[in-house]
Short mmCIF file of C-alpha atoms in Angstrom, two decimals:
data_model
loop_
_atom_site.label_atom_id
_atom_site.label_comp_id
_atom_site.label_asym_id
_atom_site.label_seq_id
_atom_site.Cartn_x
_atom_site.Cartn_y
_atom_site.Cartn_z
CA UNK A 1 134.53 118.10 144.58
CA UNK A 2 133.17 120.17 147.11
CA UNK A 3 134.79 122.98 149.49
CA UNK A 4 133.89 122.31 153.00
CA UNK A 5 134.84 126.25 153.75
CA UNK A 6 132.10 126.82 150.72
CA UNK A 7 133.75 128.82 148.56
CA UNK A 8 133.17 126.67 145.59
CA UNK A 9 129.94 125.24 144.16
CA UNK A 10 129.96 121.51 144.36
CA UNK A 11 130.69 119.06 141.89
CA UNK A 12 127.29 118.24 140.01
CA UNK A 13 127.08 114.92 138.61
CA UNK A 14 124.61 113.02 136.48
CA UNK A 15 125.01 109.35 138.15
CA UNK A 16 124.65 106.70 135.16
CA UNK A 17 126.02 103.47 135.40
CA UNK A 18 125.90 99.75 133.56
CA UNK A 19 125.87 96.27 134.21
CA UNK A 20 125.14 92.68 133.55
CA UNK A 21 121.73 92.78 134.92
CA UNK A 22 118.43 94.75 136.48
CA UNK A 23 119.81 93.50 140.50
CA UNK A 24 123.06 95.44 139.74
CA UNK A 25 120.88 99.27 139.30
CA UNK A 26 120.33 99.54 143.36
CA UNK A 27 124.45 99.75 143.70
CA UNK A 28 123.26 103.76 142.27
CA UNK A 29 121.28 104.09 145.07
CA UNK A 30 122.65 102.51 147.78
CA UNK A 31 126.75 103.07 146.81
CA UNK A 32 127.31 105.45 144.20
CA UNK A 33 124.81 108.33 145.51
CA UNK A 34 126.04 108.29 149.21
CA UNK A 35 129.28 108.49 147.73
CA UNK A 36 129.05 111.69 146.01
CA UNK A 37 126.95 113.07 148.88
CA UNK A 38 130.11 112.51 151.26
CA UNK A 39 132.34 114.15 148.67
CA UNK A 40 129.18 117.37 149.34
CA UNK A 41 128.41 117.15 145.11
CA UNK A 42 124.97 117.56 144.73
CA UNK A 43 123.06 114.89 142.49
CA UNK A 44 119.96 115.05 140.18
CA UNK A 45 117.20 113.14 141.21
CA UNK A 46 117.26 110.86 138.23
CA UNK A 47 119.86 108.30 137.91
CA UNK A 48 120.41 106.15 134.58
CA UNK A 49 120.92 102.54 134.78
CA UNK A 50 120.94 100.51 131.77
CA UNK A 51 122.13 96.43 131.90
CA UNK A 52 123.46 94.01 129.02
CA UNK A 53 119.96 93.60 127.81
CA UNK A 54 119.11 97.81 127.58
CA UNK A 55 122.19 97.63 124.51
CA UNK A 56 122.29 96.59 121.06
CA UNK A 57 125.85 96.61 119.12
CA UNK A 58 127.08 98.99 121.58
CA UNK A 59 123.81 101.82 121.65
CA UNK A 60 121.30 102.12 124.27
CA UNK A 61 118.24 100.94 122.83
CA UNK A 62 115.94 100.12 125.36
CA UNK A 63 112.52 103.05 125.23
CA UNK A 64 112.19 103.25 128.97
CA UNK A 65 115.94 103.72 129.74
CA UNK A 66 116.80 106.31 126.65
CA UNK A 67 113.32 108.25 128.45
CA UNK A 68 114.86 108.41 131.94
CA UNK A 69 118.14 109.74 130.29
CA UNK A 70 116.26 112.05 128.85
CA UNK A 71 114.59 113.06 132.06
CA UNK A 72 118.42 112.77 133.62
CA UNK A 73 119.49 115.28 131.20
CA UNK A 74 116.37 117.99 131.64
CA UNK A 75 116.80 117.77 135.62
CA UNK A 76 120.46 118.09 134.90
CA UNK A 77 120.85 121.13 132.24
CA UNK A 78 117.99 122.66 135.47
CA UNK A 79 120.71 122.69 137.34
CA UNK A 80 123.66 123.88 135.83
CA UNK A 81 121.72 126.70 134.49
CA UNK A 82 120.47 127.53 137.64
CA UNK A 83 124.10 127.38 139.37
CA UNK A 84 124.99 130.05 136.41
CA UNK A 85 126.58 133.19 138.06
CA UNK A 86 123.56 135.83 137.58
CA UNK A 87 124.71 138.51 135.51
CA UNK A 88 124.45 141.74 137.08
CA UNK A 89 123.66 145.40 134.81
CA UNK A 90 126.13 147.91 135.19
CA UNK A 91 125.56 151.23 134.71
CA UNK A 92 128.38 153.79 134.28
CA UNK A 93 127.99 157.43 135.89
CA UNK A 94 128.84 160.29 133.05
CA UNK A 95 130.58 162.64 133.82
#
């Protein structure tokens, strides 16, 4: 992930995770973003947590979760895009 000397960006990952119920979603907070955080990748604020109940035939279907993907997803493109290399203008000297 990371280079401690800096000469890489971090990793930047969008931390979603399922389970069999609503007690299993603080294991994002308290495990899973620590963990990345050691390994210096730098997380969106959003995490997506969706349980048994959230999934019908195998597709999220709950509102409220597919929203805070969504939001996941916004705060997530933010970043990349904003970790882009800035392009710089060249201009050539004639001779």
């Amino acid at each position: 992930m990371g280079d401690p000397d800096g000469r890489e960006q971090p990793a930047a990952p969008l931390i979603g995770a399922t389970g069999g119920g609503q007690r299993h979603a603080v294991v994002i907070e308290h495990q899973l973003r620590p963990l990345f955080g050691f390994y210096l990748a730098l997380t969106v604020p959003s995490a997506v947590y969706g349980s048994d109940s959230d999934f019908s035939d195998g597709k999220l279907t709950d509102p409220q979760v597919l929203a805070r993907a969504g939001q996941a997803v916004d705060q997530f493109a933010t970043l990349v895009s904003a970790r882009q290399p800035k392009r710089q203008q060249v201009s050539l000297a004639s001779a």
